[in-house]
Every structure is written in structure tokens, then in C-alpha cells.
XYZ file of C-alpha atoms in Angstrom:
648
model
C -136.197 16.995 26.332
C -140.022 16.587 28.022
C -143.138 16.551 26.199
C -144.901 19.411 25.139
C -147.720 18.871 28.000
C -144.966 19.287 30.595
C -143.590 22.530 28.827
C -147.211 24.164 28.136
C -146.768 26.778 31.030
C -149.302 29.311 28.843
C -152.167 31.313 29.669
C -154.894 33.679 28.173
C -154.087 36.936 29.307
C -152.935 39.938 26.718
C -150.570 41.260 28.944
C -147.712 40.491 30.877
C -149.045 38.806 34.004
C -147.662 37.376 37.349
C -148.705 34.086 36.950
C -147.250 32.864 34.071
C -143.976 34.216 33.142
C -142.918 34.697 29.359
C -141.228 31.853 27.404
C -137.815 31.640 28.179
C -138.425 32.462 31.827
C -140.762 28.967 32.234
C -137.370 27.615 30.721
C -135.348 29.249 33.255
C -137.949 27.857 35.635
C -137.727 24.190 34.208
C -134.012 24.338 34.920
C -134.279 25.112 38.275
C -136.514 22.595 39.308
C -134.349 19.741 37.917
C -132.034 20.659 40.695
C -132.349 17.775 43.155
C -132.713 18.490 46.531
C -129.534 16.370 47.329
C -127.476 18.990 45.001
C -129.469 21.875 46.037
C -129.377 21.436 49.940
C -126.841 19.222 50.850
C -128.513 18.776 53.743
C -128.746 22.088 54.498
C -132.487 22.847 54.903
C -136.032 23.944 53.088
C -137.750 26.441 51.343
C -138.297 25.245 48.437
C -135.408 23.159 48.873
C -132.838 25.410 49.048
C -133.728 28.386 51.626
C -130.829 27.784 54.338
C -128.332 28.203 52.006
C -128.652 32.153 51.806
C -125.505 33.759 53.635
C -123.318 31.011 53.394
C -121.182 31.430 50.300
C -120.588 35.475 51.275
C -120.234 34.309 54.570
C -117.376 32.367 53.431
C -115.745 34.543 51.645
C -115.295 37.095 53.866
C -113.736 35.017 56.104
C -111.123 33.590 53.553
C -110.688 37.150 52.079
C -107.083 38.671 52.407
C -107.458 40.325 55.467
C -105.574 43.329 56.944
C -104.934 43.948 60.779
C -104.635 47.281 61.911
C -105.803 50.485 59.975
C -103.559 49.899 56.888
C -105.920 50.368 54.104
C -106.370 48.358 50.955
C -106.677 51.295 48.343
C -107.409 55.005 48.867
C -109.379 57.128 46.069
C -109.196 60.845 45.743
C -108.531 63.461 42.759
C -112.087 63.898 41.765
C -115.319 64.405 43.336
C -117.015 61.992 46.122
C -120.530 62.101 46.888
C -121.073 60.752 50.210
C -124.972 61.026 49.645
C -125.548 62.164 52.750
C -126.815 65.544 52.147
C -126.766 67.533 49.027
C -123.375 69.298 48.327
C -121.891 67.050 50.765
C -118.234 66.253 49.213
C -115.401 64.193 50.067
C -111.751 64.319 49.387
C -110.973 61.255 49.694
C -112.153 57.443 50.896
C -110.190 54.459 52.513
C -111.309 51.221 51.895
C -109.919 47.838 53.849
C -111.759 44.648 53.896
C -114.535 45.544 51.937
C -115.551 48.357 54.190
C -115.094 52.142 54.058
C -112.583 52.931 56.895
C -112.273 56.704 56.617
C -114.248 59.133 54.221
C -113.659 63.214 54.512
C -110.420 65.449 53.842
C -107.664 64.090 52.005
C -105.049 64.540 55.083
C -106.931 62.562 57.640
C -107.870 59.984 54.819
C -103.779 59.671 54.428
C -103.589 58.768 57.986
C -104.698 55.346 56.730
C -102.225 54.755 54.415
C -99.940 51.811 54.399
C -96.425 50.561 52.570
C -99.141 48.425 50.293
C -101.897 50.695 50.086
C -103.194 51.440 46.505
C -103.753 55.095 45.532
C -106.296 55.387 43.267
C -106.226 58.727 41.258
C -109.751 59.373 39.982
C -108.805 62.346 37.657
C -111.484 64.246 38.444
C -114.259 61.638 37.927
C -117.028 60.954 40.114
C -117.085 58.378 42.943
C -120.068 57.800 44.935
C -122.221 54.760 46.803
C -122.905 51.741 44.052
C -126.821 52.318 42.976
C -129.364 50.329 44.662
C -131.868 48.451 42.337
C -135.288 49.159 44.406
C -137.384 47.020 41.718
C -136.525 44.872 38.617
C -136.910 41.142 37.962
C -133.210 39.603 37.441
C -134.231 36.067 35.953
C -136.055 38.057 33.312
C -133.739 40.257 32.523
C -130.942 37.862 32.662
C -133.020 35.495 30.294
C -133.001 38.586 27.744
C -129.384 39.152 28.244
C -129.407 35.744 26.640
C -130.831 36.793 23.266
C -130.638 38.978 20.715
C -131.636 42.679 21.956
C -134.835 43.901 19.822
C -135.851 46.557 22.010
C -137.501 49.579 19.806
C -136.122 52.867 19.855
C -135.153 54.972 21.902
C -134.571 52.014 24.548
C -132.914 49.837 22.175
C -131.674 49.818 18.649
C -134.787 48.454 16.229
C -136.176 51.153 14.581
C -137.375 49.126 11.720
C -137.703 45.593 10.229
C -134.328 45.862 8.361
C -132.911 47.172 12.153
C -134.343 43.632 13.206
C -132.662 41.944 10.625
C -129.327 42.906 10.803
C -129.070 43.069 14.364
C -129.666 39.236 13.917
C -127.335 38.724 11.375
C -124.937 40.023 13.733
C -126.219 38.426 16.640
C -125.578 35.268 14.534
C -121.894 36.116 13.625
C -121.123 37.388 17.177
C -122.294 33.675 18.933
C -120.741 31.601 16.315
C -123.694 29.939 15.887
C -123.496 26.938 14.255
C -126.197 25.967 11.185
C -129.098 24.722 12.569
C -128.797 26.135 15.986
C -131.682 28.158 17.365
C -131.579 32.043 17.056
C -133.874 33.753 19.788
C -134.624 37.507 20.057
C -136.634 39.244 22.488
C -138.323 42.672 22.755
C -139.912 43.892 18.914
C -142.787 45.684 19.054
C -144.525 45.950 15.861
C -146.394 49.519 17.520
C -142.564 50.518 17.860
C -141.241 50.474 13.770
C -141.722 51.977 11.154
C -143.579 49.316 9.212
C -145.826 49.367 12.089
C -146.638 45.017 11.624
C -144.886 41.915 13.087
C -141.798 40.810 11.210
C -143.108 37.338 9.421
C -141.671 34.559 8.141
C -140.709 36.260 4.270
C -139.054 38.937 6.421
C -136.797 36.421 8.851
C -135.927 34.241 5.751
C -134.188 36.974 4.242
C -131.831 36.872 7.482
C -131.421 33.329 7.255
C -133.255 29.698 6.400
C -129.903 27.655 7.831
C -131.111 28.711 11.450
C -134.700 28.320 13.289
C -135.485 31.665 14.172
C -138.151 32.753 16.730
C -138.465 36.385 18.157
C -140.356 37.139 21.603
C -142.781 40.356 21.381
C -141.766 42.910 23.719
C -144.911 42.062 25.732
C -144.186 38.396 25.812
C -147.415 37.083 24.466
C -146.660 36.963 20.732
C -143.752 35.547 18.813
C -142.840 35.166 15.327
C -140.267 33.308 13.271
C -138.917 32.047 10.084
C -139.760 29.210 8.121
C -137.111 26.835 9.183
C -138.720 27.396 12.735
C -142.178 26.515 11.436
C -141.167 23.303 9.851
C -138.736 22.122 12.931
C -142.152 22.622 15.019
C -144.478 21.403 12.779
C -146.449 23.960 12.241
C -148.073 23.695 8.708
C -151.553 25.288 6.418
C -153.095 22.192 8.066
C -152.017 23.169 12.115
C -155.307 23.975 13.903
C -155.332 26.742 15.915
C -154.726 25.705 19.840
C -157.278 26.545 22.590
C -156.150 30.116 23.584
C -154.009 30.740 20.479
C -154.048 31.939 16.938
C -151.563 30.979 14.045
C -151.590 33.821 12.221
C -151.911 32.872 7.711
C -150.738 34.738 4.808
C -153.722 36.549 2.968
C -156.246 34.434 1.648
C -154.590 31.237 2.550
C -153.779 28.688 5.270
C -150.165 28.965 5.047
C -148.675 30.102 8.433
C -147.039 34.127 8.084
C -144.886 33.157 10.965
C -146.733 35.025 13.963
C -147.937 33.326 16.821
C -150.273 34.491 19.206
C -150.725 33.651 22.954
C -150.948 29.713 22.956
C -149.963 29.043 19.815
C -146.288 30.380 20.905
C -146.290 27.949 23.142
C -145.958 24.819 20.395
C -142.489 26.219 20.102
C -141.230 25.854 23.800
C -141.030 21.827 23.432
C -138.697 22.335 20.607
C -136.453 24.673 22.182
C -133.213 23.430 23.518
C -133.890 23.247 27.158
C -131.156 24.734 29.296
C -129.369 22.731 31.520
C -129.326 23.868 35.586
C -125.562 24.822 34.892
C -126.573 26.537 32.107
C -129.658 28.434 33.567
C -127.479 29.420 36.263
C -124.578 30.615 34.324
C -127.262 32.837 32.386
C -128.239 34.190 35.708
C -124.482 35.222 36.662
C -123.715 36.665 33.601
C -126.901 38.787 33.888
C -125.944 40.140 36.988
C -122.412 41.030 35.596
C -124.440 43.371 33.148
C -126.081 44.540 36.167
C -122.685 45.296 38.087
C -121.718 46.796 34.553
C -124.689 49.725 35.416
C -123.040 50.201 38.321
C -125.616 48.342 40.066
C -124.394 46.448 43.473
C -127.774 45.535 44.550
C -130.523 44.101 42.654
C -133.863 42.571 43.238
C -135.606 39.951 41.495
C -138.909 40.758 42.314
C -141.353 37.601 41.423
C -139.222 34.607 42.594
C -140.475 31.433 41.695
C -139.042 27.826 43.464
C -137.204 26.909 40.452
C -135.755 30.130 40.201
C -134.558 30.498 43.591
C -132.990 27.188 43.649
C -130.740 28.295 41.114
C -129.778 31.947 43.111
C -129.041 29.851 46.395
C -126.716 27.052 44.175
C -124.880 30.271 42.322
C -124.750 31.878 46.442
C -123.474 28.505 47.701
C -120.732 28.169 44.508
C -119.920 31.974 45.119
C -120.710 33.169 41.945
C -123.237 36.049 42.746
C -120.953 38.954 41.720
C -123.336 41.437 43.114
C -125.859 41.366 46.011
C -129.470 40.270 45.653
C -132.710 40.332 47.371
C -135.209 37.906 46.096
C -139.120 38.398 46.515
C -141.831 35.736 45.999
C -144.376 36.243 44.563
C -147.388 35.733 47.094
C -149.218 32.696 45.147
C -145.877 31.210 45.176
C -145.377 30.876 48.926
C -147.014 27.545 50.651
C -147.183 27.353 54.150
C -143.465 26.139 54.337
C -141.995 28.845 52.536
C -143.923 31.573 54.730
C -142.390 29.895 58.095
C -139.235 30.024 56.054
C -139.312 33.665 55.376
C -139.902 34.528 58.505
C -137.025 32.792 60.197
C -134.902 34.529 57.532
C -136.197 38.014 56.999
C -132.936 39.483 58.820
C -130.412 37.435 56.195
C -127.414 39.549 55.188
C -125.823 37.744 52.968
C -124.713 38.256 49.172
C -128.287 36.524 48.367
C -131.427 37.305 50.842
C -134.912 37.519 51.204
C -136.980 40.686 51.041
C -140.356 39.510 51.741
C -143.404 38.994 49.644
C -144.988 40.633 46.563
C -147.961 41.036 45.743
C -149.774 42.549 42.682
C -153.096 44.403 42.624
C -153.214 45.102 38.719
C -151.502 45.228 35.586
C -150.065 47.662 33.319
C -151.522 51.319 31.949
C -150.362 50.443 28.565
C -151.739 47.222 28.516
C -155.044 48.206 29.490
C -154.649 46.422 32.329
C -154.109 48.874 35.056
C -156.922 49.199 37.608
C -158.033 52.901 37.093
C -160.630 54.857 39.419
C -161.651 56.968 36.300
C -162.081 55.176 32.413
C -159.052 55.113 29.980
C -158.486 58.380 27.930
C -159.236 56.042 24.922
C -161.342 52.736 24.665
C -159.493 49.609 23.960
C -160.216 48.322 20.564
C -157.952 45.438 20.382
C -160.862 42.528 21.776
C -162.085 41.136 25.241
C -159.304 41.801 27.979
C -158.727 39.102 29.905
C -158.535 38.983 33.474
C -154.741 37.943 35.274
C -155.663 34.076 36.049
C -153.628 31.087 35.753
C -156.116 28.793 32.994
C -153.582 25.658 31.991
C -152.833 23.008 34.814
C -148.789 22.735 33.733
C -148.663 26.942 34.477
C -150.797 26.455 38.237
C -148.204 23.367 38.898
C -144.926 25.717 37.431
C -146.133 28.944 39.494
C -148.697 28.632 41.762
C -148.359 27.301 45.143
C -151.146 24.657 46.586
C -151.399 26.379 49.546
C -152.684 29.614 47.770
C -155.276 28.269 45.218
C -158.208 29.159 46.815
C -156.828 32.748 47.307
C -156.009 32.904 43.212
C -159.290 31.982 41.815
C -160.865 34.963 41.329
C -159.464 38.447 40.496
C -161.190 41.418 41.966
C -162.366 42.371 38.445
C -163.929 45.522 37.300
C -164.300 46.842 33.834
C -166.196 49.418 34.963
C -168.875 48.728 31.974
C -171.347 51.046 33.429
C -168.997 54.016 32.630
C -166.390 53.291 30.849
C -163.614 50.501 30.913
C -161.277 51.424 33.728
C -159.040 48.284 33.850
C -159.407 45.365 36.568
C -157.682 44.428 39.793
C -155.998 40.932 39.995
C -156.578 40.487 43.659
C -159.763 40.491 45.573
C -159.900 42.791 48.586
C -160.350 39.773 50.546
C -156.832 38.499 49.548
C -155.155 41.668 49.963
C -156.573 42.017 53.468
C -155.572 38.382 53.845
C -151.903 38.937 53.081
C -151.230 41.836 54.974
C -152.558 40.328 58.115
C -150.411 37.605 57.681
C -147.318 39.335 56.996
C -148.106 42.265 59.363
C -148.528 39.583 62.320
C -145.097 38.034 61.428
C -143.501 40.913 60.817
C -142.759 40.974 57.115
C -142.427 43.726 54.597
C -144.661 43.356 51.868
C -144.182 44.777 48.045
C -147.153 45.896 46.358
C -147.820 46.369 42.724
C -150.017 49.451 42.110
C -150.378 51.096 39.122
C -153.525 52.035 38.958
C -155.182 54.491 41.757
C -157.990 52.098 41.972
C -155.545 49.436 42.566
C -153.933 51.710 45.160
C -157.318 52.306 46.961
C -157.752 48.793 47.621
C -154.041 48.812 49.069
C -154.719 51.833 51.154
C -157.739 49.985 52.587
C -156.324 47.120 53.240
C -153.489 48.930 55.211
C -156.361 51.174 57.178
C -158.545 48.059 57.973
C -155.717 45.769 58.749
C -153.244 48.378 60.723
C -156.626 50.558 62.091
C -155.024 52.954 64.346
C -151.753 51.259 64.683
C -149.655 52.517 61.554
C -146.730 50.225 60.839
C -143.653 52.131 59.536
C -141.492 50.139 60.784
C -142.119 47.385 58.031
C -141.454 50.223 55.061
C -144.414 48.707 52.781
C -143.682 49.214 49.603
C -145.975 50.740 46.870
C -144.706 49.194 43.821
C -144.995 51.421 40.414
C -147.357 53.972 42.040
C -147.851 55.358 38.929
C -151.636 56.970 39.747
C -151.391 57.817 43.294
C -153.611 60.795 43.883
C -152.723 63.663 46.701
C -155.287 62.210 49.257
C -153.175 58.593 48.360
C -149.950 60.046 49.204
C -151.737 61.522 52.249
C -152.588 58.183 53.653
C -149.449 56.728 52.675
C -147.717 59.445 55.042
C -149.690 58.693 57.914
C -149.077 55.217 57.486
C -145.685 55.056 57.045
C -145.736 53.991 53.548
C -143.008 54.299 51.169
C -143.380 54.511 47.032
C -141.434 53.267 44.041
C -142.022 55.192 41.428
C -141.198 54.199 37.726
C -140.392 57.403 35.791
C -138.711 55.954 32.905
C -142.523 55.495 31.662
C -142.879 59.462 31.552
C -140.201 59.295 28.701
C -141.050 55.811 27.088
C -144.968 55.905 27.158
C -145.139 59.616 28.242
C -146.745 60.851 24.961
C -148.992 57.689 24.715
C -150.053 57.907 28.218
C -151.226 61.697 27.257
C -152.737 61.200 24.107
C -154.543 57.569 24.510
C -154.562 55.678 27.857
C -154.829 58.480 30.655
C -155.423 62.297 29.020
C -153.478 65.575 29.283
C -154.477 65.976 33.206
C -153.627 62.465 34.638
C -150.708 61.968 32.880
C -148.850 65.299 33.951
C -148.958 64.068 37.511
C -147.815 59.942 36.830
C -145.249 58.928 39.084
C -145.557 61.841 41.642
C -142.227 62.444 43.241
C -142.255 65.942 43.765
C -145.903 65.608 45.517
C -144.435 62.606 47.186
C -141.022 64.398 48.665
C -143.502 67.406 49.548
C -145.296 65.501 51.771
C -142.256 63.925 53.468
C -142.615 60.523 51.963
C -138.926 58.620 51.330
C -139.382 56.940 48.043
C -137.155 55.193 45.574
C -136.771 55.049 41.356
C -136.759 51.858 39.081
C -136.326 50.644 35.752
C -138.360 47.420 36.485
C -135.821 45.567 34.216
C -136.455 43.752 31.729
C -139.081 46.749 31.278
C -136.710 49.649 30.488
C -133.282 48.677 30.555
C -131.188 48.641 33.517
C -129.471 52.022 33.457
C -130.421 53.493 37.055
C -128.690 56.648 35.646
C -131.145 57.098 32.704
C -134.020 56.511 35.485
C -132.615 59.375 37.924
C -132.508 61.406 34.310
C -136.409 60.796 33.754
C -137.234 61.831 37.011
C -135.250 64.982 36.955
C -136.275 66.080 33.831
C -139.975 64.428 33.011
C -139.370 64.426 29.119
C -140.774 62.345 26.319
C -139.451 60.428 23.346
C -141.300 63.729 21.711
C -138.805 65.859 23.586
C -141.929 67.252 25.488
C -141.864 67.886 29.047
C -145.097 66.222 30.782
C -145.951 67.513 34.208
C -143.077 69.739 35.334
C -144.575 70.278 38.486
C -143.571 66.937 39.380
C -140.103 66.764 38.447
C -136.714 66.511 41.096
C -133.759 67.827 41.845
C -130.349 65.535 40.581
C -129.761 65.003 44.320
C -133.313 63.813 45.041
C -133.224 61.186 42.239
C -129.791 60.161 43.199
C -130.827 59.670 46.362
C -133.623 57.173 45.356
C -131.299 54.882 44.171
C -128.698 54.822 46.538
C -129.542 56.039 50.330
C -133.196 56.090 49.779
C -133.171 52.762 48.221
C -130.859 50.879 50.867
C -133.356 52.571 53.597
C -136.400 50.994 51.827
C -134.875 47.669 52.195
C -133.729 47.625 55.808
C -129.949 48.051 54.717
C -129.138 51.243 55.271
C -126.942 50.364 58.070
C -124.400 49.054 55.274
C -125.584 51.006 51.704
C -126.427 53.842 50.326
C -124.031 56.150 51.585
C -119.986 56.903 51.706
C -119.577 56.628 55.994
C -117.201 54.900 57.494
C -118.083 51.189 58.604
C -120.584 50.492 55.953
C -119.590 48.391 52.630
C -117.185 49.370 49.849
C -120.329 49.157 47.478
C -118.600 51.855 45.024
C -119.331 53.422 41.505
C -116.959 55.853 39.207
C -118.575 57.704 37.051
C -117.348 59.790 34.064
C -118.888 63.170 35.156
C -120.303 64.789 37.703
C -124.148 63.942 38.227
C -125.044 66.743 40.445
C -123.253 69.334 38.114
C -123.765 68.294 34.858
C -126.465 69.606 33.113
C -129.390 67.454 33.774
C -130.046 67.025 30.534
C -127.332 64.994 29.922
C -127.034 62.422 33.223
C -128.382 59.724 30.986
C -125.105 60.019 29.350
C -122.508 59.727 31.949
C -120.843 56.238 31.518
C -119.989 53.637 34.566
C -116.533 53.395 34.494
C -115.914 51.019 37.437
C -117.824 49.369 39.981
C -116.567 47.714 43.225
C -118.539 45.481 45.058
C -117.150 45.337 48.817
C -113.900 46.558 47.725
C -113.282 44.456 44.541
C -113.734 45.638 41.409
C -116.791 43.312 39.643
C -117.160 45.786 36.426
C -114.222 47.620 34.380
C -114.778 49.632 31.130
C -111.043 48.973 30.717
C -111.100 45.670 31.528
């Protein structure tokens, strides 16, 4: 167990930031850093001690698989809709797989020519077969950590609609996990604004669950937590405990007695007392998290803000052949030193089970956190106090998450709160930083994912693109604008000219749409947020993502949200930006593979491509569009091998 100072990864931000991941992810990062160079690389090379491992395990698996010679298929699927995703309405009668690849797809008679004496024939019984889902943007490490805790997401994403719901979820979790008295009970995702009581569950509420276990609940934002009396006793927080710098210990009314709620840096008092995972435990958690991705029909996932320790864990999993699906890692720019960048350049064409995508930039925050950078003021001004621009302000956080080479480039965000004309949020990078990274990546052929929620942040991105690339667009790099929620028509025009590709976050319309309309950005702007139809009308290829752990990992719910644009109140928000089911499904299969330079291997059902498949309970192309989100994933197949089955 390390001391509290070694575990301090806190910062003063009111919204989740890129420099200091939430509590449990900090624990994972620390576990990864414990892997020694000898344990990680065994003489293989460098990039955070482990880069050269990528691709070895999956290649070894390929070399030792039960390879068959000739044209005899391992399995042939028929008897249900087979959606190739090549064109709207394109369907096949049968599909054959051999050695992890598709060897035939088309009419039943032609495909059956691949049948041999040992070929397995699978009757789909009317169920739908289509390409496995390609996750365009999420955070595997964050989501895996969340899977390892009691899920307290508010309704409709989760089941916690009240404090009573939270209490029952925790009781069920203790029973299910058979936690021994004295063991820590950790929950994640509660939202005081999303439950009936509109307040935090406090120590008394959680004492009603149990006083035998220390209980700690992490807020959905990652910047607050609450706990029971046993937790406060374990940590040593009493009426005499002073508020730490940058944090607040909430008190019961009229007294100094803590009520259990810890704000910002006060929550980090808990970290040094939690049972720290070993590297093997952290690896097991990540492996289990990826199996949940497979359960959602995902055959390629992404970790889009990978830090040093987490990369070590992913690499060790690949070396041991324990990654159930493919994983693309995107190191965040401020965690990449010169050696790491050189290694990314050397490995940008990797095709193993684990590979690097490129560099992740973050230009602003989130709309619902009042930290997205807008060109016009927020509809309703924030009233919760000062909004602190993203900047690590603890030495420990900088040691964990920021490479020394980047300290000079991450000192000052391009903050602009727009005080004269109303609050507009702020940028988290300067214009010079954005241009620096575009030049560096362009010069070395490295793809960029750039997070912009607000349109002013997108303006910064496009200014850098137009300045660095001038009259020589680089569509070959497939620069991806992540979230792109407030992209204006003129910005979509620039993106089309330069071959940029957006990845929209349509679940926002469902989960936060009513609040975006009434509180954050108003009716006019909210009606065209996530402008997928406008992008399609300009010929832009785009993808759709869930940004896990923000809104679950269901790709079908993502597609449903883009097709229907219905909010939690049942109102349609921006009907003109709706897209068709085929367009939505392409955005999580073929176009997602294209966006990530994998269209030659994934995304459509064609001869020679990987047999990355998903079997669904219904046909999403013909079902009532409002029911797409209710379709069940029955089986997920990665390179011909079942990695999830609902009947297993």
C-alpha cells in the first residue's frame, strides 16, 4: 500500500477532465505502472516499456489455430437475414467461414459448395446476421473499472431512480459478490440530479444498507463521492478533519459532523485506504470489461485516452492471448513523450489484436458540464460557482498522466469564458498547441482524434487544419472530430473540403436532450446538435459512438438514438437531423472500420474479410425504428470464434 501522497491524483475541475482520470482509473493506472520493464517487455522494445508487444499474441494465435486446407468451410450460416452492409437492402442467403475469415457469401447454393464433411451448419432460425459492431470511440479502461463496481447509473440509462433504488442495488451487489464483512463496497454512477430526492445519498442512507462494510459511491461526474459511517471511520474523517486544499467535506446541518459527501480533492482522502489492485487484478478487470463489450456485439473496441500504466496492462493481456476482441488505443497528447511518439510512428500500421490508432487531442469539455467551448453564450448561465479550466494542479497527477516533454505545451489552456457577452465555456488547449500537434502528426502520417463538443472548439480545430494544411488537404489521414455535437453548417463545409470525418454522440439527444433544449443551449441549437443528416447531405462519412462509460455500451441504442432523436420525455429533438436505419448501422460497422483504416478487414460481409459477426434477435432494417434499441444480441463471433453467447 502506498501512502496518500503517492496516490493523490486529484485536480480542481468541476467536470471530468482529461488530465486526471476518476478515482478507480487512477487505481488501474497505478497498477499498470507496477509492471516492471522485465515483466512487460521481456526484451521486446520500448514505448512506455511495452510497445513492441503489439500484434505478437494475435499472430501466435493465428499460427496455432486449427487451420484447414482447401476450401472446406468451418461453418456455414443460413436461414435468416444476412446484412452485408455494402448497400441499403443488400442481403445474402448464406455465409461461410474458414480459419477466421469469410470465404463465401451470397446465394445459398453457391455458398454450400464450401461445405465439407466436418462443416458445421448453423440455422439462424430467422435471426439476423451482420458485421460485428465497431466501436468508434469509448474508454475501455474507464468502462471496465465501472463494470467492476455496483452500477448506479440513473434512469433511463441505469436502474437508480431514487435513493431506495441505490440502497437495493448495493444490497444485491453485496450478496451477489459475496463480499465478506469489512470488505469495501464500491458503487459508481449515481447522479443527485437524476434521482427523485434530488440530493446526494448521505452516510445515514448508506448506513441503512450496512455498517459492516465501508461503502463508497462515486458520482457520475467522477468529482464527488459519498460514503457510510464505516467508510468515514476507515479513512479517519471526523468532525475535526479540516477540508483539504481544493476539496470540501460536507457537514450535517448545524454541526461539523461529516454527512458522508466528499467534494473534489476531499474524495482523494479515500484513495490511500482502498485495497489497491495488483497488476494481475487490474488485467483481469480489463479482460472482463472487454467481455462485456463482446456481449454488446462489439468486435472492435477503443480506449481513447490511454496512459502509460494502462497501455502496459493492455500489452500484457495481448502477450498472454487474453484480449477477447480487438482493441485500438489512442494515447492522449499530453501523455506522449518523444520516445512514445517515435514508437507510434513506427507502429502505425499494426494489425494485431491490440494496436495504436494515433494521437488524441482534447480541445474542450462537455456541454452538460458547462465546459464545452461555444461561439455563443450558454442558454442559461451556470450558477454553481466558478468553472475551473482543465489543468492538472497536483504534482502526483502530472507525474502519472503528463509526459515531461509536454509540460511546456500543457501549462495554459486557451480559456475564454466570454465574460463580456455571457458565459461560453472555454478551450482546454491553446491555438498554438493544436497547430503544433497537427504539424507534428501530419509530418509523420499520424491520425488525430480531436475532441470538440462546442462549435468554438471546432473553430479552433478547423483553423489549425486550414493553417497547417493550407491548400493541401490531407483526407488520407482521416482526421476524426470526436463528438462534434455543435458543428455548424459552415464547419461541415470546411470538413468536407478537407476530408475530415466526424464521430457523433447521438445518445446525448436521448439522455440530455431535454436539458440541452431548456437549460444548456436552447431550442434552436439543440435541434441540430449531432448533425448527422447535414453531414450526410455533404457526402461526409461519419460514425456514431456511446463514449462509454458516459452512456453505456449498447451500439444498438446509439443507432436508435440517431434514427429517432427522441428525448427521455418522449419528444423529438431536431427531426431534420434524423438518419435512416441503414445509415446508422453503417456508422457503427463499415464506416467505423473505414474511419479507423480497417475497411479492408472489417465492417462489411465480404469474401476475405475477418469473420467478425453478430447475431441479433430481430432485423434492425425492417423492425419498427423505435424498437431498434430493444433488439437483443444473441451471439458475438470474433474471427470465427464465439466470444459471447446469450445461451451459454
